[in-house]
Structures are given as structure tokens and as C-alpha cells.
Coordinates of C-alpha atoms in Angstrom, one line a residue:
Chain Z
M1 CA 0.0 0.0 0.0
R2 CA 1.2 3.5 -0.8
S3 CA 1.1 5.7 2.3
V4 CA 2.4 8.9 0.9
I5 CA 1.8 10.1 -2.7
M6 CA 3.0 13.2 -4.3
N7 CA 1.7 14.1 -7.7
R8 CA 3.5 16.9 -9.6
I9 CA 3.4 19.1 -6.4
T10 CA 4.7 22.6 -6.8
K11 CA 5.0 25.3 -4.1
I12 CA 5.8 28.9 -5.1
Y13 CA 5.8 31.3 -2.1
P14 CA 4.4 34.7 -2.2
G15 CA 7.3 36.8 -3.7
G16 CA 7.9 34.1 -6.3
N17 CA 10.4 31.8 -4.6
R18 CA 9.8 28.4 -6.1
A19 CA 10.6 26.0 -3.2
V20 CA 9.3 22.9 -4.7
S21 CA 8.9 22.1 -8.4
R22 CA 6.7 19.4 -10.0
L23 CA 7.7 16.8 -7.4
S24 CA 6.3 13.3 -7.8
L25 CA 7.0 10.5 -5.3
S26 CA 5.4 7.7 -3.6
L27 CA 6.3 5.8 -0.4
N28 CA 5.3 2.3 0.6
Q29 CA 4.0 1.5 4.0
G30 CA 6.8 0.6 6.4
E31 CA 9.7 2.0 4.4
V32 CA 12.3 4.5 5.7
F33 CA 12.5 7.0 2.9
G34 CA 15.6 9.4 3.0
F35 CA 14.8 12.8 1.5
L36 CA 18.1 14.3 0.9
G37 CA 19.5 17.7 -0.2
P38 CA 21.3 20.7 1.0
N39 CA 19.9 23.4 3.1
G40 CA 17.2 25.3 1.2
A41 CA 16.6 22.5 -1.3
G42 CA 12.9 22.2 -0.4
K43 CA 12.9 19.4 2.1
T44 CA 11.0 21.2 4.9
T45 CA 8.6 22.8 2.4
T46 CA 7.8 19.3 1.2
V47 CA 7.2 18.1 4.8
K48 CA 4.9 21.2 5.3
L49 CA 3.0 20.4 2.1
L50 CA 2.5 16.8 3.3
T51 CA 1.2 17.8 6.6
G52 CA -1.2 20.5 5.4
M53 CA 0.8 23.5 6.9
L54 CA 1.3 24.8 3.3
S55 CA -1.1 24.5 0.4
P56 CA 0.5 23.4 -2.9
S57 CA 0.5 26.0 -5.8
D58 CA -0.1 23.2 -8.2
G59 CA -0.4 19.4 -8.1
N60 CA -1.7 17.3 -5.1
C61 CA -0.6 14.9 -2.4
E62 CA -2.0 12.3 -0.2
V63 CA -1.1 10.8 3.1
M64 CA -2.9 7.5 3.9
G65 CA -5.4 8.4 1.2
I66 CA -6.2 11.8 2.8
D67 CA -5.5 15.2 1.0
P68 CA -3.6 17.2 3.7
S69 CA -4.5 20.6 2.1
K70 CA -8.2 19.7 2.5
E71 CA -8.2 17.7 5.8
P72 CA -5.0 18.4 7.6
E73 CA -6.4 17.5 11.1
K74 CA -7.2 13.9 9.8
V75 CA -3.6 13.7 8.4
H76 CA -2.3 14.9 11.8
A77 CA -4.3 12.1 13.6
L78 CA -2.4 9.5 11.5
S79 CA 1.1 11.1 11.5
G80 CA 3.7 12.4 13.7
V81 CA 5.9 15.4 12.8
V82 CA 9.4 16.4 14.2
T83 CA 10.8 19.7 12.8
E84 CA 13.2 22.2 14.0
H85 CA 10.4 24.8 14.3
A86 CA 7.9 22.6 16.1
R87 CA 8.9 23.2 19.8
M88 CA 7.2 22.5 23.1
Y89 CA 6.5 24.4 26.3
D90 CA 9.5 25.6 28.4
H91 CA 7.4 26.2 31.5
L92 CA 6.1 22.6 31.5
T93 CA 8.1 19.5 32.4
G94 CA 8.9 16.7 29.9
M95 CA 6.1 14.5 31.2
E96 CA 3.6 17.5 31.4
N97 CA 4.3 18.4 27.8
L98 CA 3.7 14.8 26.7
I99 CA 0.5 14.4 28.7
F100 CA -0.8 17.7 27.2
Y101 CA 0.0 16.7 23.7
G102 CA -1.5 13.2 24.4
S103 CA -4.8 14.8 25.4
L104 CA -4.9 16.7 22.1
F105 CA -4.6 13.3 20.4
G106 CA -7.4 11.9 22.4
L107 CA -5.4 9.9 24.9
G108 CA -6.7 9.8 28.5
K109 CA -4.4 11.2 31.2
E110 CA -3.3 7.8 32.5
E111 CA -2.9 6.3 29.0
A112 CA -0.8 9.3 28.0
R113 CA 1.4 9.0 31.1
Q114 CA 2.0 5.3 30.5
R115 CA 2.9 5.8 26.8
A116 CA 5.0 8.8 27.7
E117 CA 6.9 6.9 30.4
N118 CA 7.6 4.1 27.8
L119 CA 8.8 6.5 25.1
L120 CA 11.0 8.6 27.6
K121 CA 12.6 5.4 28.7
R122 CA 13.3 4.2 25.1
L123 CA 14.8 7.7 24.4
A124 CA 16.9 7.7 27.6
L125 CA 15.0 10.7 29.0
N126 CA 13.2 9.1 31.9
E127 CA 15.5 10.7 34.4
A128 CA 14.6 14.2 33.1
E129 CA 10.8 13.6 32.9
N130 CA 10.1 15.9 35.8
Q131 CA 12.5 18.7 34.8
R132 CA 11.1 21.7 33.2
L133 CA 11.9 21.9 29.4
S134 CA 13.8 25.2 29.9
A135 CA 16.5 23.1 31.6
Y136 CA 16.7 20.6 28.7
S137 CA 19.7 20.6 26.2
T138 CA 19.2 20.8 22.5
G139 CA 19.6 17.1 22.1
M140 CA 17.1 16.3 25.0
R141 CA 14.6 18.6 23.3
Q142 CA 15.1 16.9 20.1
R143 CA 14.4 13.4 21.6
L144 CA 11.4 14.8 23.5
S145 CA 10.0 16.0 20.2
L146 CA 10.4 12.5 18.8
A147 CA 8.6 11.1 21.9
R148 CA 5.8 13.7 21.3
A149 CA 5.5 12.6 17.6
L150 CA 5.2 9.0 18.6
L151 CA 2.7 9.4 21.4
H152 CA -0.4 8.5 19.4
R153 CA 1.2 5.6 17.5
P154 CA 1.3 7.3 14.0
R155 CA 1.2 5.4 10.7
V156 CA 3.5 7.9 9.1
L157 CA 6.4 9.8 10.6
F158 CA 7.8 13.0 9.2
L159 CA 11.3 13.6 10.6
D160 CA 13.1 16.7 9.6
E161 CA 16.7 16.5 10.7
P162 CA 15.9 14.3 13.7
T163 CA 19.5 13.8 14.8
S164 CA 20.8 17.3 14.5
G165 CA 22.1 18.3 17.9
L166 CA 22.4 14.8 19.2
D167 CA 25.6 13.2 20.5
P168 CA 26.7 9.9 18.7
E169 CA 25.2 7.7 21.4
S170 CA 21.8 9.4 21.3
A171 CA 21.9 9.4 17.5
Q172 CA 22.4 5.7 17.5
N173 CA 19.6 5.3 20.0
V174 CA 17.3 7.3 17.8
N175 CA 18.4 5.4 14.6
R176 CA 17.6 2.2 16.4
L177 CA 14.1 3.4 17.4
I178 CA 13.4 4.6 13.9
R179 CA 14.5 1.2 12.3
D180 CA 12.3 -0.7 14.8
L181 CA 9.3 1.5 14.1
A182 CA 9.6 0.7 10.4
V183 CA 10.5 -3.0 10.8
K184 CA 8.3 -4.0 13.8
E185 CA 5.4 -1.6 13.6
N186 CA 5.3 -1.0 9.9
V187 CA 5.5 2.8 10.3
T188 CA 6.4 4.7 7.2
I189 CA 9.3 7.1 7.8
F190 CA 9.8 10.2 5.7
L191 CA 13.3 11.4 6.8
C192 CA 14.7 14.7 5.7
T193 CA 18.4 15.3 6.2
H194 CA 21.5 16.8 4.5
Q195 CA 23.7 14.2 6.4
L196 CA 24.2 11.7 3.7
R197 CA 26.2 9.2 5.6
Y198 CA 23.6 9.2 8.4
A199 CA 20.8 8.5 5.8
Q200 CA 22.7 5.6 4.3
E201 CA 22.9 3.9 7.6
I202 CA 19.1 4.0 8.2
C203 CA 17.1 4.4 5.0
T204 CA 15.7 1.8 2.6
R205 CA 15.1 4.2 -0.2
Y206 CA 16.1 7.7 -1.2
G207 CA 15.1 10.8 -3.0
L208 CA 17.6 13.5 -3.8
I209 CA 16.3 17.0 -4.1
E210 CA 18.1 20.2 -5.1
E211 CA 16.6 23.7 -5.7
G212 CA 13.2 22.3 -5.4
R213 CA 13.6 19.5 -8.1
L214 CA 13.9 15.9 -7.6
L215 CA 17.1 14.7 -9.0
A216 CA 16.7 10.9 -8.6
A217 CA 14.8 8.4 -6.4
G218 CA 15.3 4.7 -5.7
T219 CA 17.1 2.3 -3.6
L220 CA 20.9 2.6 -3.2
D221 CA 21.5 0.0 -5.9
E222 CA 19.1 1.7 -8.2
L223 CA 20.8 5.0 -7.7
R224 CA 24.2 3.5 -8.2
R225 CA 23.1 2.0 -11.4
S226 CA 21.8 5.3 -12.6
V227 CA 25.0 7.2 -12.0
S228 CA 27.8 4.6 -12.5
P229 CA 27.3 0.9 -13.2
R230 CA 31.0 0.2 -12.8
I231 CA 32.9 -1.0 -9.6
T232 CA 36.1 0.5 -8.5
V233 CA 38.7 -2.1 -7.4
R234 CA 41.5 -1.0 -5.2
V235 CA 44.7 -3.1 -4.9
K236 CA 47.6 -2.7 -2.5
A237 CA 50.5 -4.5 -4.0
A238 CA 54.2 -4.7 -4.5
G239 CA 56.5 -5.8 -7.3
I240 CA 54.2 -5.0 -10.2
S241 CA 56.0 -4.0 -13.4
S242 CA 54.9 -0.9 -15.2
D243 CA 54.0 -3.0 -18.2
L244 CA 51.6 -5.1 -16.2
I245 CA 50.0 -1.8 -14.8
S246 CA 49.3 -0.6 -18.2
L247 CA 48.3 -3.9 -19.4
L248 CA 45.7 -4.3 -16.7
H249 CA 44.5 -0.5 -17.1
L250 CA 45.6 0.1 -13.5
R251 CA 46.1 3.7 -12.2
K252 CA 47.6 4.9 -9.0
S253 CA 45.1 5.6 -6.4
E254 CA 45.3 9.1 -5.0
R255 CA 43.5 8.2 -1.8
E256 CA 45.6 5.4 -0.6
D257 CA 48.9 6.4 -2.2
R258 CA 49.5 8.7 0.8
E259 CA 49.1 5.8 3.2
A260 CA 51.7 3.6 1.2
A261 CA 54.2 6.5 1.0
G262 CA 57.6 5.4 2.1
S263 CA 57.0 1.7 1.7
R264 CA 57.6 -0.5 -1.4
E265 CA 53.8 -1.2 -1.7
I266 CA 51.8 0.9 -4.2
C267 CA 48.0 1.5 -4.2
L268 CA 46.3 0.9 -7.5
E269 CA 42.8 1.0 -8.8
T270 CA 40.8 0.1 -11.8
E271 CA 37.2 -0.2 -12.8
V272 CA 35.3 -3.4 -13.6
S273 CA 31.7 -3.8 -14.7
S274 CA 31.0 -6.8 -12.2
E275 CA 32.6 -8.4 -9.3
K276 CA 33.1 -11.6 -11.3
E277 CA 36.1 -9.9 -13.1
I278 CA 38.0 -9.5 -9.8
P279 CA 39.4 -13.0 -9.3
D280 CA 40.8 -12.9 -12.9
L281 CA 42.4 -9.5 -12.2
V282 CA 44.1 -10.8 -9.0
R283 CA 45.2 -14.0 -10.8
R284 CA 47.0 -11.9 -13.5
I285 CA 48.7 -9.6 -11.0
V286 CA 50.0 -12.7 -9.0
S287 CA 51.1 -14.5 -12.1
G288 CA 52.9 -11.4 -13.3
G289 CA 55.1 -11.5 -10.2
G290 CA 53.2 -9.0 -8.0
D291 CA 52.5 -9.5 -4.3
I292 CA 49.0 -8.5 -3.2
Y293 CA 48.5 -7.1 0.3
H294 CA 44.8 -5.9 0.0
V295 CA 42.0 -6.0 -2.5
S296 CA 38.7 -4.1 -2.1
A297 CA 35.7 -3.5 -4.3
C298 CA 34.3 0.0 -3.8
L299 CA 30.7 0.9 -4.7
P300 CA 29.8 4.6 -4.9
S301 CA 28.5 5.8 -1.6
L302 CA 25.3 7.9 -1.3
E303 CA 27.6 11.0 -1.0
D304 CA 29.4 10.0 -4.2
I305 CA 26.0 9.6 -6.1
Y306 CA 24.8 12.9 -4.7
F307 CA 27.7 14.8 -5.8
T308 CA 27.7 13.1 -9.3
L309 CA 23.9 14.2 -9.6
T310 CA 24.3 17.6 -8.3
A311 CA 27.5 18.8 -9.9
G312 CA 27.7 16.5 -12.9
K313 CA 31.0 15.2 -11.7
E314 CA 32.4 11.7 -12.2
V315 CA 31.7 9.3 -9.3
R316 CA 34.6 10.1 -6.8
S317 CA 35.4 6.6 -6.1
Chain C
M1 CA -12.6 16.9 21.0
K2 CA -13.9 18.8 24.0
T3 CA -11.2 17.2 26.1
A4 CA -8.6 18.7 23.7
I5 CA -10.1 22.1 23.7
Y6 CA -10.2 22.1 27.6
A7 CA -6.6 21.0 27.6
V8 CA -5.6 24.0 25.3
I9 CA -7.6 26.4 27.7
R10 CA -6.0 24.9 30.9
K11 CA -2.5 25.0 29.3
D12 CA -3.1 28.7 28.2
F13 CA -4.1 29.6 31.9
K14 CA -1.0 27.8 33.2
S15 CA 1.3 29.6 30.6
V16 CA 0.3 33.0 32.1
T17 CA 0.2 32.1 35.7
D18 CA 3.6 30.5 35.4
N19 CA 5.1 33.5 33.8
R20 CA 5.9 36.2 36.3
Q21 CA 6.2 38.8 33.6
L22 CA 2.8 38.2 32.4
F23 CA 1.0 37.5 35.7
L24 CA 2.4 40.4 37.5
P25 CA 0.6 43.1 35.5
I26 CA -2.6 41.0 35.6
L27 CA -2.3 40.9 39.4
L28 CA -0.9 44.5 40.1
V29 CA -3.2 46.5 37.8
P30 CA -6.4 45.4 39.4
V31 CA -4.7 45.9 42.9
I32 CA -3.9 49.5 42.0
L33 CA -7.2 50.2 40.3
I34 CA -9.7 48.7 42.7
V35 CA -7.8 48.7 45.9
I36 CA -5.2 51.6 46.1
I37 CA -7.0 54.3 44.1
P38 CA -10.5 53.8 45.9
T39 CA -8.6 53.7 49.3
I40 CA -6.9 57.0 48.4
F41 CA -10.4 58.5 47.5
V42 CA -11.9 57.2 50.8
L43 CA -9.1 58.6 52.9
T44 CA -9.1 61.9 51.2
I45 CA -12.9 62.3 51.8
Y46 CA -12.4 61.2 55.4
F47 CA -9.6 63.6 56.2
V48 CA -10.7 66.6 54.2
P49 CA -14.4 66.7 54.9
E50 CA -14.9 70.5 54.9
E51 CA -13.3 71.3 51.6
M52 CA -16.2 71.1 49.2
G53 CA -16.3 74.4 47.4
D54 CA -15.1 72.9 44.1
L55 CA -17.4 70.0 44.4
E56 CA -20.5 72.1 44.5
T57 CA -20.8 72.3 40.7
L58 CA -20.3 68.6 40.3
L59 CA -22.8 67.9 43.0
S60 CA -25.4 70.1 41.4
M61 CA -25.2 68.0 38.2
L62 CA -26.0 64.9 40.0
P63 CA -29.5 63.4 40.0
E64 CA -31.6 64.8 42.9
S65 CA -31.6 61.4 44.8
A66 CA -27.8 61.5 45.0
G67 CA -27.8 64.8 46.7
N68 CA -30.2 64.0 49.6
A69 CA -27.6 62.1 51.6
G70 CA -24.6 63.7 53.4
I71 CA -22.0 65.3 51.4
Q72 CA -19.4 62.7 52.2
H73 CA -21.8 59.9 51.3
T74 CA -22.7 61.6 48.1
I75 CA -19.1 61.9 47.0
L76 CA -18.4 58.4 47.9
R77 CA -21.4 57.2 45.9
V78 CA -20.2 59.2 43.0
I79 CA -16.8 57.6 43.2
L80 CA -18.1 54.1 43.5
N81 CA -20.8 54.3 40.9
N82 CA -19.5 56.8 38.5
L83 CA -15.8 57.0 38.6
L84 CA -14.6 53.6 39.5
P85 CA -16.7 51.7 36.7
V86 CA -14.7 53.6 34.1
F87 CA -11.3 52.8 35.8
F88 CA -12.6 49.2 36.3
L89 CA -12.9 48.7 32.5
I90 CA -9.1 48.9 32.1
I91 CA -9.0 45.5 33.9
P92 CA -10.7 43.3 31.3
I93 CA -9.0 45.2 28.5
M94 CA -5.6 44.7 30.1
T95 CA -6.2 41.1 31.0
S96 CA -7.6 39.9 27.8
S97 CA -4.9 41.7 25.9
V98 CA -2.0 40.1 27.8
M99 CA -3.7 36.8 27.6
A100 CA -4.6 36.9 24.0
A101 CA -1.0 38.1 23.0
S102 CA 0.6 35.4 25.0
S103 CA -1.8 32.8 23.7
F104 CA -1.4 33.6 20.0
V105 CA 1.6 35.8 19.3
G106 CA 3.5 34.3 22.3
E107 CA 3.1 30.8 20.9
K108 CA 4.3 32.0 17.5
E109 CA 7.3 33.8 19.0
K110 CA 8.3 30.6 20.9
Y111 CA 7.8 28.2 18.0
T112 CA 5.1 26.3 19.8
L113 CA 2.2 27.2 17.6
E114 CA 3.5 25.0 14.8
T115 CA 3.5 22.0 17.2
L116 CA -0.1 22.9 18.1
L117 CA -1.0 23.1 14.5
Y118 CA 0.4 19.5 13.9
C119 CA -2.3 18.2 16.3
P120 CA -5.7 16.7 15.1
L121 CA -7.5 20.0 15.9
S122 CA -8.9 22.2 13.1
L123 CA -7.6 25.7 13.0
G124 CA -11.2 26.8 14.1
Q125 CA -11.0 24.6 17.1
I126 CA -7.6 26.1 18.1
F127 CA -8.9 29.6 17.6
Y128 CA -12.0 28.8 19.7
A129 CA -10.0 27.2 22.5
K130 CA -7.6 30.2 22.7
I131 CA -10.3 33.0 22.5
M132 CA -12.2 31.1 25.2
A133 CA -9.1 30.9 27.4
S134 CA -8.4 34.7 27.0
F135 CA -12.1 35.4 27.6
L136 CA -12.4 33.3 30.7
M137 CA -9.2 34.7 32.2
S138 CA -10.6 38.2 31.6
M139 CA -14.0 37.5 33.2
L140 CA -12.4 35.6 36.2
V141 CA -10.0 38.5 36.8
S142 CA -12.8 41.1 36.5
L143 CA -15.1 39.3 38.8
L144 CA -12.5 38.6 41.4
S145 CA -11.4 42.2 41.2
F146 CA -14.9 43.5 41.8
A147 CA -15.3 41.2 44.8
A148 CA -12.0 42.5 46.2
M149 CA -13.0 46.1 45.6
I150 CA -16.4 45.8 47.2
L151 CA -14.9 44.0 50.2
V152 CA -12.1 46.5 50.6
M153 CA -14.1 49.7 50.0
E154 CA -17.1 48.8 52.0
T155 CA -15.0 47.8 54.9
E156 CA -13.1 51.2 54.8
I157 CA -16.4 53.1 54.5
A158 CA -18.0 51.1 57.3
V159 CA -15.0 51.6 59.5
M160 CA -14.5 55.3 58.7
F161 CA -18.1 56.5 58.1
G162 CA -20.2 54.0 60.1
S163 CA -22.3 52.8 57.1
I164 CA -22.0 51.2 53.8
I165 CA -22.8 52.4 50.3
L166 CA -24.4 49.9 47.9
P167 CA -23.1 49.6 44.4
S168 CA -25.6 50.8 41.7
L169 CA -27.2 48.8 38.9
S170 CA -24.4 50.1 36.7
W171 CA -22.1 47.5 38.1
P172 CA -24.0 44.3 36.9
V173 CA -24.4 46.0 33.6
L174 CA -20.7 46.7 33.4
L175 CA -19.7 43.2 34.7
L176 CA -22.1 41.1 32.7
L177 CA -22.5 43.0 29.5
L178 CA -19.8 45.7 28.9
S179 CA -16.9 43.9 30.3
P180 CA -17.4 40.8 28.2
S181 CA -18.0 42.8 25.1
V182 CA -14.9 44.9 25.6
S183 CA -12.8 41.8 26.4
L184 CA -13.9 40.2 23.2
I185 CA -13.0 43.3 21.2
A186 CA -9.5 43.4 22.8
I187 CA -9.0 39.6 22.1
T188 CA -10.2 39.8 18.4
L189 CA -8.0 42.9 17.8
I190 CA -5.0 41.0 18.9
V191 CA -6.0 37.8 17.1
R192 CA -6.4 39.7 13.8
G193 CA -3.1 41.2 14.2
S194 CA -1.4 37.9 15.3
A195 CA -0.5 36.7 11.8
K196 CA 1.6 39.8 11.2
A197 CA 2.8 40.6 14.7
Q198 CA 6.3 39.1 15.4
S199 CA 6.4 39.9 19.2
M200 CA 3.9 40.0 22.1
E201 CA 4.7 43.6 22.8
E202 CA 3.9 44.6 19.3
S203 CA 0.5 42.8 19.4
Q204 CA -0.4 44.3 22.8
Q205 CA 0.0 47.8 21.3
K206 CA -3.4 47.2 19.6
A207 CA -5.2 47.5 23.0
V208 CA -4.1 51.1 23.2
F209 CA -6.9 51.8 20.7
L210 CA -9.4 50.6 23.3
I211 CA -7.8 52.6 26.2
L212 CA -8.2 55.8 24.3
P213 CA -12.0 56.0 24.4
L214 CA -11.8 54.9 27.9
M215 CA -9.6 57.9 28.7
L216 CA -12.3 60.2 27.3
L217 CA -14.9 58.5 29.5
I218 CA -12.6 59.1 32.6
V219 CA -12.2 62.7 31.6
G220 CA -16.1 62.9 31.0
Q221 CA -16.5 61.8 34.7
F222 CA -14.2 64.4 36.0
A223 CA -15.5 67.2 33.9
G224 CA -19.1 66.1 34.4
I225 CA -19.8 66.0 30.7
L226 CA -20.8 62.4 30.3
L227 CA -21.6 60.7 33.7
V228 CA -21.8 57.0 33.8
S229 CA -25.4 55.7 34.2
V230 CA -27.1 52.4 33.6
W231 CA -28.4 53.7 30.2
L232 CA -25.1 54.9 29.1
L233 CA -23.5 51.6 30.0
L234 CA -26.3 49.7 28.3
V235 CA -25.8 51.7 25.0
L236 CA -22.0 51.2 25.2
S237 CA -22.5 47.4 25.8
A238 CA -24.8 47.2 22.7
I239 CA -22.2 49.0 20.6
C240 CA -19.3 47.0 21.9
A241 CA -21.2 43.7 21.6
F242 CA -22.0 44.5 18.0
A243 CA -18.4 45.6 17.2
A244 CA -17.1 42.3 18.8
W245 CA -19.5 40.2 16.9
I246 CA -18.4 41.9 13.6
L247 CA -14.8 41.4 14.5
I248 CA -15.0 37.7 15.5
R249 CA -17.0 36.9 12.4
G250 CA -14.3 37.9 10.0
C251 CA -11.5 36.6 12.4
R252 CA -11.4 32.8 11.7
N253 CA -11.5 33.0 7.9
R254 CA -8.6 35.4 7.7
F255 CA -6.2 32.7 8.8
T256 CA -4.6 29.6 7.3
C257 CA -1.8 27.6 8.8
E258 CA 0.5 29.1 6.2
S259 CA -0.4 32.8 7.0
L260 CA 0.1 32.0 10.8
L261 CA 3.5 30.4 10.4
Q262 CA 5.0 33.1 8.0

């Protein structure tokens, strides 16, 4: 089932700024979709369009079959939202905030308290539950926002930079929670971030956006195929003749050449179209008198794909 | 959905009572207007009983019934029933302005409005809850202030002059008709400006437009041009109620989530 559908959606702000341009996407129930792009690319605007905070200038969208621009409150009942600008009340404690928002989502006081206790424990905030929010750090506030968004067990979760301001341990904790939500509870996650390495750890599918336009969408393998179908093979070896290097179309690896500086080993790399070609390459180096210390096959990372798509550069790896 | 609306109202009340900067004016202004100023009037009359030359003109303008009692009682009655009602009106205007500014613009300023908009309440329900919170706070403070004023003033009069002076019919008209209407006008003026206002102080300035006609009314009392009476208050209540109705009617449809979050 498609839980989020965007159909040629466009948003032009008063003043003429085109934040999102003819964006079409769909998300399956239970997937973690990484919506990636630099600051100002249109990620937050897209979240606001999907949650009914903004009305599209053209096109339409649906969340769980409901048009957010027409019935935003129905979309809100089924979804949870964490954005930088959606804060909670400083004069209330963490627990009081969650009970308040729980009551807005129709939870009874006791039910909201139990759910809040459970979420605060999962997000390692249980010790701060009776502290006023004014005493919370940025990371604690961020985690409390996530707890608030999960109070009513949403079917779709919109997360805008959910790990910004978190220390590595908290970020890992949040990642685990997000993954569990998708896998165990079948929650669809729409995750906006400009941290590509973070996205690659957690997402099952990606959409890359720049200046309001969708550059590409798909799984990591699909994106790799779309930008560069070839695999880079890196070899650390010694005793290879220059004839063999040119025969096998090897070139010196800039990245690892520095590591090998001063030793007799050299770092070389070449491109192959499939992993099946690697054993033959190794065999030929060894039979040519070379000693191999290390071989690795490198696929383009999300970062490489992103830079290729945005700058039209060659895949870095 | 009623539970959610009550939750917003309770939270808005707590937002103001927990914030010293907001709660202090709500507490201090009524104390000054309905305890300190009346006490000064009562003490002045008690200690300067013979100085009445300048008051003869004012007393001659009063209805005959007012002039039959002793001079001191007559002056006290004028203060309680003509002067203080006009001062008193500042209380609902100030309370509803502070509360509405905190409830609408304050939430926008602190980025909590967006979170509220992500809840399954329609914009209309959020507006209703917030207008109700401001209105109820204004009414509560007005009624408590009136009770405190009567208690303090009657005690002072009883102790100093040996009798009490009953409030006239103007007071129920003021408390039950004019005060609610004026509160609603103050709230709607602030709500209407909330989309553009970027700070609470900026939005509270709108209430100045309501204080200005009030100042004229106060001057009117001192100059004897337009004395407060039941009929005057009834007419003012009708005008204010109509103005409040017009303002509220157009209020909700002016806003979308988009315009509020700009």
C-alpha cells in the first residue's frame, strides 16, 4: 500500500520563490525514505505540504489516502511530525508536555502517562521527565520532540533532521528506534536530512532534491546503477611491473597512495563492470610477479552519487 | 474533542500564571485600580471633609436622589458608581490583551504554535480554545477584582463613616455586558493582528486603541460632561457587543496555517 503520494506538486511562495517544483514521489507503508538535499533544497517545504501546513501552488498529495491541504487534522491524527520549528512548552516538564499533547490526540491522562513513560525510557529521557523543558539541552529537546510525535502511534512519521544536535550515542539510539518503528510496527518514515552518511545507515530508499527539483529516487543499488554501473577495485601490491600496470589498465590511487608512501607497496585502482572480473584481475597480478596485500571492491556511496548528480562530476570513487 | 479544547484552555491559563512577567501586570493593575485608588479617595474624603467648594458644581449636576444624603456619602457614591466603573474597564481590556497576546503571538514567537497546528484539531477549534481561554481569564480577573474592590471599599467606608454604600445597577451591567464585550473586542483585535505581529509587545499595542476612548470617558466623569449611568453603559455594551460580533465573524476566515507560520 502507498502511504504517501505526491503528484507533480509545486510550491511557489508569495514573492515568487519556487521552493518545490513538480515533485512526484510515492512511499510504501513501512519503508524508511531518506529525502536528501542541501539546506534550502525544499525538504522542509515538502514536509509542510505533506502535513497541510502549506497549500500546494499546483499538483496534489495524499497521506494515507487523505489530502492534507483539505483535511489536515485527519492527516495529523495519523502522522507524527518532528521539525526544527515545532517546539514544546518551556514552562512545563517533559512529562507534562507529553500528557498535554497526548490529550490533544485523544489519549486519557493515565494512558498518555504510560505511553510517555515508555517512550521517555526508550529515548533515555526518563531521568529528566520531571524537569522543566527550559533546563533541557538541544539534544534532549530533540528526543522529546520525537517522543511527542510517537505518542499516538502514528502510521507515518515525518522527521526533519531528527539527529541534529544529538551526541553519537543518542543518535544511534534514535536510529535504532526509527528502524524498529519501520520493521516491527510498519510505520512509514519520511526522513529529511542533509547528512548523507547518516541517511545511508538507516534508509531503505532515497530521494535526492536540489533547488526544489527531484534529481533521482530509488534504492541505493538503483541510484548506483543510474550514475555509474562500474565497480572500482583498489589493490595494494608490490613488485608489479609498469608493463603489467598498463596492461591491466591500473592507475595509481590518489586516496591510498599517501598511506603507502615510504613503503615499497603501491596502491592501484581500476574499474570493472562486475565483481566476477575481480578474481581474474588478482590472478593476473600474481602470475605477473606481484605481491598482493589488500584488495577491495568499492561501490559509490550515497555521497558520491549525490555529488555526481548535483555537480555532474564523475563518481569520486 | 472537547477534552482537547479544555486541555488547550488549561495550558493557556498555566502559561500565564507560570510566567511572572505576564502574571504580575494581571495581578498588580487590578490591585492599583480597585484597592489603592479607591482607598486614596476614601481617605481623602475622610480627612478633608470641609473642603467642598469645588465640588458644588459637580454635586449640582447629579440626580436629585444622589444629593439627599450627606456630602461625604454623596461623594463616595459618585466615586463608587460613576468614577470607578470607568477605571474598572481597564482590567478586562488589560487582562484579555495580555492573555491573547501570550496565547497567539507568544506561541508563534516561541515556536510552539507550529506544534499545536500538527495536532488533530482544526484551525477553528484552536482559535475557539484560545479565544475562550483569554475571555475566561478576563472574566475571572474582572469578577474577582470586583469582589475584592467591594470588600475593601465597603470595609473602609464602614470603619470610617459607620455605614455602607451599595453599588448601583451600573455594576451588573458593566460586569455582565460591557466587560465581556470589551474583552472580546480586545481579544479579536490582537488575534487579527497575530499573523503579522512578530512579538507579544507589538501585538499588545493594539489594545491602546481601546484605552483611548476609555480615557475620554474618565475625563468625562471628572468634567461632568458624560456621567456613567445604567443607560449609558447599556448603550455602550450594545455598541461593543455589535463591534465584537463583527470582528469575531471575520476573524477565523482570515487565517490559514500558512499565514500564521510566516
